[in-house]
Coordinates of C-alpha atoms in Angstrom, one line a residue:
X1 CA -30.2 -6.2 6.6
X2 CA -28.9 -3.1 7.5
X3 CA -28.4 -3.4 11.5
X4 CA -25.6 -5.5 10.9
X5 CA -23.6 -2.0 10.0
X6 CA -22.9 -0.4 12.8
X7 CA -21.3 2.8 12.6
X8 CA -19.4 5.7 14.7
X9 CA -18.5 9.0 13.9
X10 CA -15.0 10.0 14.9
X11 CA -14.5 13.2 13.4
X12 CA -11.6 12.9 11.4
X13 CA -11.0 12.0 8.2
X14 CA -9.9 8.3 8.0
X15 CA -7.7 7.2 5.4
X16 CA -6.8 3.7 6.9
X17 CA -8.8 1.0 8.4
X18 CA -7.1 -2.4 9.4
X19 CA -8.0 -5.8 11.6
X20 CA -6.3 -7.1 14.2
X21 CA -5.1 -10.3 13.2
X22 CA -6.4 -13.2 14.7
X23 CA -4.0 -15.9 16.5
X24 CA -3.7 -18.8 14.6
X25 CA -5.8 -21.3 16.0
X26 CA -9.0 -18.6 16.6
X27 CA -12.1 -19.4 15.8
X28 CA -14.4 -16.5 17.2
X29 CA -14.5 -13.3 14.6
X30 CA -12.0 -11.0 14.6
X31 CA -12.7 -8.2 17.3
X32 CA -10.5 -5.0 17.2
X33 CA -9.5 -2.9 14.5
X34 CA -7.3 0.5 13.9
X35 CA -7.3 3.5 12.0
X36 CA -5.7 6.0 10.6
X37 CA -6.3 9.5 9.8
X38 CA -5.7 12.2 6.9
X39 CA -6.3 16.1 6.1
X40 CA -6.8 17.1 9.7
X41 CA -5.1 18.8 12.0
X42 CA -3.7 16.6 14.2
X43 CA -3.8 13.0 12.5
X44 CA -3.9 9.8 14.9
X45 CA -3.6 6.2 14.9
X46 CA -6.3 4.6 16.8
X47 CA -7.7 0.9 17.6
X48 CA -11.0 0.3 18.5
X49 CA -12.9 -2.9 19.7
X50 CA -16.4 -4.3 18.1
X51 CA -18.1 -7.4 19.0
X52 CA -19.4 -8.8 22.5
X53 CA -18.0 -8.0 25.7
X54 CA -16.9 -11.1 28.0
X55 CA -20.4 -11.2 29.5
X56 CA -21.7 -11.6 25.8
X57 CA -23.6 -8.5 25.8
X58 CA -23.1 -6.9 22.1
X59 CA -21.2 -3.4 22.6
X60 CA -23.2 -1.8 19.0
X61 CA -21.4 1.0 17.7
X62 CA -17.4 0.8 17.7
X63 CA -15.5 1.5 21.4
X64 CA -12.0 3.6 20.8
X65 CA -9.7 1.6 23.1
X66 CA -6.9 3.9 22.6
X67 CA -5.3 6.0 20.1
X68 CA -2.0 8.6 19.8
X69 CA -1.3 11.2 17.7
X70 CA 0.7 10.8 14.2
X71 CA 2.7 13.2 12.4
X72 CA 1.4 13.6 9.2
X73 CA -1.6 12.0 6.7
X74 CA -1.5 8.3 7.8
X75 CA -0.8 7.0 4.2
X76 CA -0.9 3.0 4.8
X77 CA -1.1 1.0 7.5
X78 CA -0.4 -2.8 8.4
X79 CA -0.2 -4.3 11.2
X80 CA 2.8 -6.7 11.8
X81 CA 1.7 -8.9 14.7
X82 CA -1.2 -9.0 17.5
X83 CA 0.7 -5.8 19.4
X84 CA 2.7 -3.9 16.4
X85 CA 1.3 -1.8 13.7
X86 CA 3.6 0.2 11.1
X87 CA 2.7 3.2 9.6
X88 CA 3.5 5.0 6.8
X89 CA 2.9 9.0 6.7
X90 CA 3.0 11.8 4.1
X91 CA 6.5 13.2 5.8
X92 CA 7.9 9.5 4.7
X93 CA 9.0 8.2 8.2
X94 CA 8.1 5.0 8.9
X95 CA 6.8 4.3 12.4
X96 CA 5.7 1.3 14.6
X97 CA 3.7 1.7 17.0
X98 CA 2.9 -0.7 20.0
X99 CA -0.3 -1.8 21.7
X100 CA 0.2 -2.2 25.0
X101 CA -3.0 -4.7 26.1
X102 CA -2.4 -4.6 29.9
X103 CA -3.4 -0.7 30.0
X104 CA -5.0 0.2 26.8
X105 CA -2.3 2.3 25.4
X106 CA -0.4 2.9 22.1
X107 CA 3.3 3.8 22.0
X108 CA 6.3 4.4 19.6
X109 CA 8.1 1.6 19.2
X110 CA 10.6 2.0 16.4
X111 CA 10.8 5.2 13.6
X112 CA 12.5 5.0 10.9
X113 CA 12.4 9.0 9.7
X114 CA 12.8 10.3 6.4
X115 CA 12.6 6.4 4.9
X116 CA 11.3 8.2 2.0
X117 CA 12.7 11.8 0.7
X118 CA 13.2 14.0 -2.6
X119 CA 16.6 15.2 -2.4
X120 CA 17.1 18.6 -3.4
X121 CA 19.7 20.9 -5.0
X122 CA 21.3 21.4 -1.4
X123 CA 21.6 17.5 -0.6
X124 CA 19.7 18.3 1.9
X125 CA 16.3 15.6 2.2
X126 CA 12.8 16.9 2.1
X127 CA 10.3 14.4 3.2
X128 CA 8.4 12.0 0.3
X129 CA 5.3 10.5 1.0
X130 CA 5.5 6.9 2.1
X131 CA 2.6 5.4 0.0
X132 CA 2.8 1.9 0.5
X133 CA 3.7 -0.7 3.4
X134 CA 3.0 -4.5 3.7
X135 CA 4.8 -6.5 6.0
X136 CA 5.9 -10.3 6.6
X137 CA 6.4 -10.1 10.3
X138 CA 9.4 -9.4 10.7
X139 CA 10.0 -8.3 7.6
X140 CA 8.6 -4.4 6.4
X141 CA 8.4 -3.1 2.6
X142 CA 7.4 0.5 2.1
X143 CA 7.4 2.5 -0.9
X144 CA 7.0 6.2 -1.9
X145 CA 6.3 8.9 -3.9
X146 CA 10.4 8.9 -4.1
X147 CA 10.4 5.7 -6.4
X148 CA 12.5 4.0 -3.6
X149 CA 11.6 0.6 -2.2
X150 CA 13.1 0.0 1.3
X151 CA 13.3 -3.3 3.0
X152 CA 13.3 -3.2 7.4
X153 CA 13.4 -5.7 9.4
X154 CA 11.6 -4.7 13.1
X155 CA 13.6 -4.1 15.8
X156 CA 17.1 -3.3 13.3
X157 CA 18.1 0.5 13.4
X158 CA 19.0 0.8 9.3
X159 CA 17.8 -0.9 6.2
X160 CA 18.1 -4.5 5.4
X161 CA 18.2 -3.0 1.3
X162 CA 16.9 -0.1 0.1
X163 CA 16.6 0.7 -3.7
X164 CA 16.9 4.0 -4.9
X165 CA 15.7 4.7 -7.9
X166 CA 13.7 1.4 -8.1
X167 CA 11.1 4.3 -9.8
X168 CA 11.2 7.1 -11.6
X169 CA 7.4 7.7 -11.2
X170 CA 5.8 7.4 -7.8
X171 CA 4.8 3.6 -6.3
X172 CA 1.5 3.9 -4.9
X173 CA 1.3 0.5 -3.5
X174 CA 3.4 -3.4 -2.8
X175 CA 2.3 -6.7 -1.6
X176 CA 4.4 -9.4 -1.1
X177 CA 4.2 -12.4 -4.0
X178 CA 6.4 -14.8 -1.8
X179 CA 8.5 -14.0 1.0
X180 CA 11.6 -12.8 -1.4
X181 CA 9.4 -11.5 -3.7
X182 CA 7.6 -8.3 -4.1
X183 CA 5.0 -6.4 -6.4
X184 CA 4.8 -2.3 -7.0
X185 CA 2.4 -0.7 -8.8
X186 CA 3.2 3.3 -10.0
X187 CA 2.0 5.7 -11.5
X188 CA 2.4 5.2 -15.2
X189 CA 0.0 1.7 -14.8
X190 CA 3.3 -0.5 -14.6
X191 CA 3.5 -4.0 -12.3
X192 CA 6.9 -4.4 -11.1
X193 CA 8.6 -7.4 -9.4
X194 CA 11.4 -6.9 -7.4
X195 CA 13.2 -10.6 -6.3
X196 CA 15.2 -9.5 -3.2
X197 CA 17.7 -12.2 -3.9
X198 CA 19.2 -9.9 -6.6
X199 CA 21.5 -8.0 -6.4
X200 CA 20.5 -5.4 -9.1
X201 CA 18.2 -3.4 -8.1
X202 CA 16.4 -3.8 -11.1
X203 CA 12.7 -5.7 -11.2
X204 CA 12.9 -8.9 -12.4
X205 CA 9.7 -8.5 -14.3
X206 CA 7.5 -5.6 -15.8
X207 CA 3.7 -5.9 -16.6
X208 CA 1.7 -2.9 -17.5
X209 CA -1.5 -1.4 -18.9
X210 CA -1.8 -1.2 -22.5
X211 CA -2.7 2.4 -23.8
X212 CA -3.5 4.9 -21.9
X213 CA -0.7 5.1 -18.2
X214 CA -3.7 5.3 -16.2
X215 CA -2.5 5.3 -12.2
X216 CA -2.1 2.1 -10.5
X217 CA -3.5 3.2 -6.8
X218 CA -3.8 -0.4 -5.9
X219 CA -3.2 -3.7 -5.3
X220 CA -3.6 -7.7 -3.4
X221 CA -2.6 -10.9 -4.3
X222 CA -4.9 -13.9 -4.4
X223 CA -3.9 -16.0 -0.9
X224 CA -4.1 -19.0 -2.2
X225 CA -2.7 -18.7 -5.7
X226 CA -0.1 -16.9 -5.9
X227 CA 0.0 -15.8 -9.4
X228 CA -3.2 -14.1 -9.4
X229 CA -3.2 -10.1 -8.9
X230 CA -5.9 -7.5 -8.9
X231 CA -5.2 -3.9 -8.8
X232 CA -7.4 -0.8 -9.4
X233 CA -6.6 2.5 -10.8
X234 CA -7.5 6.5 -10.9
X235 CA -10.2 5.3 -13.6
X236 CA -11.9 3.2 -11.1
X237 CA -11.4 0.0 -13.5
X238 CA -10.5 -3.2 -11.9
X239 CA -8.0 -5.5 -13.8
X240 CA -7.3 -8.9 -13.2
X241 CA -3.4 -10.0 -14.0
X242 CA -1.7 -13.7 -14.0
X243 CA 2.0 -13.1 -13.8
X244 CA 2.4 -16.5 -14.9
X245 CA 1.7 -15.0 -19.1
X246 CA 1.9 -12.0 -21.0
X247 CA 2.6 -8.4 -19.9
X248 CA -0.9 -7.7 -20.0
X249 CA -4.2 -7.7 -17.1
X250 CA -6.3 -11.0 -18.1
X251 CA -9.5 -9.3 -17.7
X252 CA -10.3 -5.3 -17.1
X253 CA -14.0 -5.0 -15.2
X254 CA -15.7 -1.9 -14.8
X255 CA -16.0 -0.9 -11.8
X256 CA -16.3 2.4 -10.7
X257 CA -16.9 6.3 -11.4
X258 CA -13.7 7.3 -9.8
X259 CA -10.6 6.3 -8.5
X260 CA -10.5 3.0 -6.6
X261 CA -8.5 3.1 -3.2
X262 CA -8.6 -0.2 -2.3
X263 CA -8.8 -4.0 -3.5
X264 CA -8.9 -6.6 -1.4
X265 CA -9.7 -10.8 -2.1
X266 CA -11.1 -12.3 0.9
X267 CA -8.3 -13.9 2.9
X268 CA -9.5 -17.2 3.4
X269 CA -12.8 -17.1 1.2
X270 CA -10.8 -15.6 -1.9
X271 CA -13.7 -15.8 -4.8
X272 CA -15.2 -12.8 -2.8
X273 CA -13.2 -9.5 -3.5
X274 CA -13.9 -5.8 -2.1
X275 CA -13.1 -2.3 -3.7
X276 CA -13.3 0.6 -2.7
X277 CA -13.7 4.0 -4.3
X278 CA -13.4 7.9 -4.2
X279 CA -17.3 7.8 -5.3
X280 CA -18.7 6.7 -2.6
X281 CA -19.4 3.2 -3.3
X282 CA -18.0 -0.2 -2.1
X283 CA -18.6 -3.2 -3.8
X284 CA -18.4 -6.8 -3.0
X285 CA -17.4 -8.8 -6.3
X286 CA -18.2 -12.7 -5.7
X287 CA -17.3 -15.4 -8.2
X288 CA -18.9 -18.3 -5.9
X289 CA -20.6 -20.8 -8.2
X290 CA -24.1 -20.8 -7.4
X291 CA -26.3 -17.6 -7.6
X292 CA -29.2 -19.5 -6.7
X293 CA -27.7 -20.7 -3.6
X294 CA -26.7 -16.7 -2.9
X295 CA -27.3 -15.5 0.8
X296 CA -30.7 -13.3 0.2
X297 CA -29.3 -10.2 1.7
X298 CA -27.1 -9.3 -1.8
X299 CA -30.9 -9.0 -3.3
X300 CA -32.7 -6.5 -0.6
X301 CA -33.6 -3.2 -2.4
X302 CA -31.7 -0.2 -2.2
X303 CA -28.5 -2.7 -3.1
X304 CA -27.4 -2.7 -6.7
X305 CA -26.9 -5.9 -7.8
X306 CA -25.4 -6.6 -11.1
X307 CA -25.1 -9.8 -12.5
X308 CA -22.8 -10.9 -15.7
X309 CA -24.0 -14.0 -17.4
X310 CA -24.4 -17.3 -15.9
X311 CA -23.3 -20.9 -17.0
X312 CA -21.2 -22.9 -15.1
X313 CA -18.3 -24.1 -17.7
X314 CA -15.7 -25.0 -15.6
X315 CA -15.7 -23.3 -12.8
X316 CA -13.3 -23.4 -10.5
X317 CA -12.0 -20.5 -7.9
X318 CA -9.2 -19.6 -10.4
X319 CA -10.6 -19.3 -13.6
X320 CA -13.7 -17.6 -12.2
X321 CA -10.5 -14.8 -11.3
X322 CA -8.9 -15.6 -14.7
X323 CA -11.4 -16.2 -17.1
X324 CA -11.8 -13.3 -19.5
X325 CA -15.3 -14.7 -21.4
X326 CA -17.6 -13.4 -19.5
X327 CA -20.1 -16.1 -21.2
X328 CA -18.1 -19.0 -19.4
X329 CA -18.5 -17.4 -16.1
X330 CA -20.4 -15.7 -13.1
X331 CA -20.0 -12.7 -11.2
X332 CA -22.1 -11.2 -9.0
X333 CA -21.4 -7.5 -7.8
X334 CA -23.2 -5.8 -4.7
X335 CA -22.4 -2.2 -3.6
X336 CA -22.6 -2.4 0.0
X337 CA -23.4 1.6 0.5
X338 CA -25.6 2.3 -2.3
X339 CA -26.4 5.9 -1.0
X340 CA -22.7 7.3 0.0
X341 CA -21.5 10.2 -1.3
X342 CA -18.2 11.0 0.2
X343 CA -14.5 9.4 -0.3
X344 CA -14.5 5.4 0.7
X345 CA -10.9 5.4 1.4
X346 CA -10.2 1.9 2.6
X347 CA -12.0 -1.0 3.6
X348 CA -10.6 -5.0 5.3
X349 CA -12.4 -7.8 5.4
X350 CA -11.4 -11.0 7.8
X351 CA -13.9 -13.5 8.9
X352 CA -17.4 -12.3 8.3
X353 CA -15.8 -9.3 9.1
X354 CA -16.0 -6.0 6.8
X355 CA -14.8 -2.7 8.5
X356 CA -14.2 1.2 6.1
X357 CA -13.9 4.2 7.0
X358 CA -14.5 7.1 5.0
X359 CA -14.3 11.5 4.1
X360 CA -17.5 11.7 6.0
X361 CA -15.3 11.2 9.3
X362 CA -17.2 8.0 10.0
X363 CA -15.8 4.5 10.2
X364 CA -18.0 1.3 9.6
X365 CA -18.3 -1.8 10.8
X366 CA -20.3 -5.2 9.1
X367 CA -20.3 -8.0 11.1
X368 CA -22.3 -10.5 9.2
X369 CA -20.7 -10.7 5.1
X370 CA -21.8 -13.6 4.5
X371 CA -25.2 -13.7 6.8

């Protein structure tokens, strides 16, 4: 099972590993991907192409199509259309960065520097990490180790709203809810939602962690319903929130041994959800119905499979997500690189598509999920 990961060492530490979005109407697999690096001298952006070339001979190992260099750790990344990509970086400018198709090249195509910045004594403004950025072409959220939450829109010189001190503990991560609506996660283990409709620049809801403020590092939003949230936090945990009820996560899953990066639901097969961890491991968590019916590769040796228990009461996508009796439900958990010892810093998943890169300065590439 394991040809179907190929892999390519780039020799720099990646901290950021997106798809390409496919054009609407697409049917083949999605085919190029970028990344982004952290910790090394000279960080770069770069895009890379997988998959068969025209004469449908399989290219193996990942080809670097182009790539340019970045000032500062590449913090997030998101890509807001076939040619644009924003990034976020440790100095807290904002930058989008163009893929030009005809000649393989990447460019700067709007900066906005200093989004993010701890003012000092002087007034004058020292860069803050930019931690987060998701975007909703052409719209652009980013937030930072500041506490501010700015909204861009591409190709406008200032801020459509910012919000100062949206924070007083660093946000390590948004997603859009709906296209006025945004979530934050900090620090402290709060859920914030901001309605940019508002006028205060106050969240129009707070959910947090009960206990201990562990960090919130993560998060996604179910794509089909809307209400459903997962986010993971510096004790590895995964927890399960409806904002619908209550200020509390639905159901906390262990997951694992240290911090979790990354959580993403599949995008268009959402009962399937990936994580990704400072431990090394990544696992695939799937809530499908029927174990038996499971694709054989989840059970080849070497891959730790862990099931909770099985009966199928009710069972439907969003209670397998929201149903915190374990006895009433099914989950099946895989880790995809049982033997990995370094950082897993971020993974995506489109199609039968898995890509992560990793502290080993080696990005990865799974072409058959679901095989």
């Amino acid at each position: 099972a394991m040809e179907e990961v190929s892999a390519r060492f780039v020799a720099q530490k990646i901290s950021k590993a997106r798809w390409r979005p496919l054009p609407a109407a697409a049917l083949q697999p999605p085919d190029i991907f970028a990344t982004g690096s952290w910790d090394n001298e000279h960080n770069r952006l770069a895009l890379w192409a997988v998959g068969e070339l025209g004469s449908g001979e399989y290219l193996g190992e990942p080809q670097l199509l182009c790539d340019i260099g970045h000032d500062g750790d590449v913090m997030d990344m998101q890509f807001l259309d076939q040619e644009r990509i924003v990034v976020a970086s440790s100095t807290g400018s904002v930058t989008v960065f163009r893929h030009h198709q005809n000649n393989q090249t990447l460019s700067v195509n709007q900066q906005w520097e200093k989004a993010h910045c701890h003012v000092d004594q002087d007034t004058s403004c020292g860069g803050a990490a930019c931690t987060g950025v998701i975007c909703n072409n052409p719209e652009i959220v980013t937030v930072g180790e500041d506490g501010r939450i700015n909204l861009f829109r591409a190709d406008q010189k200032d801020a459509v709203r910012t919000i100062d001190n949206a924070d007083s503990s660093t946000l390590h991560a948004v997603t859009f809810l709906r296209t006025t609506e945004i979530l934050t996660v900090n620090s402290i283990g709060q859920l914030k939602i901001w309605d940019f409709r508002q006028q205060r620049n106050e969240p129009s809801q707070i959910f947090s962690l009960t206990g201990e403020r562990v960090p919130l590092h993560c998060v996604d939003r179910h794509p089909n319903q809307q209400h459903i949230v997962a986010t993971g936090g510096q004790d590895g945990m995964l927890s399960i929130w409806d904002i619908r009820q209550g200020t509390m996560p639905v159901s906390l899953l262990n997951a694992h041994e240290a911090e979790m990066w990354e959580v993403h639901f599949h995008p268009s097969n959402p009962d399937h959800l990936f994580t990704c961890s400072e431990d090394g491991s990544l696992w695939h968590w799937d809530t499908s119905t029927d174990i038996s019916e499971k694709p054989s590769f989840l059970h080849q040796g070497g891959r730790s499979t862990a099931y909770l228990s099985h009966n199928t009461i009710n069972q439907s996508v969003v209670c397998a997500w929201l149903n915190n009796d374990p006895t009433k439900d099914r989950m099946e958990i895989t880790n995809l690189i049982p033997n990995q010892t370094l950082s897993v810093n971020s993974l995506d998943v489109l199609g039968p598509c898995l890509v992560y890169g990793t502290d080993a300065e080696a990005i990865y590439v799974n072409r058959q999920l679901f095989a």
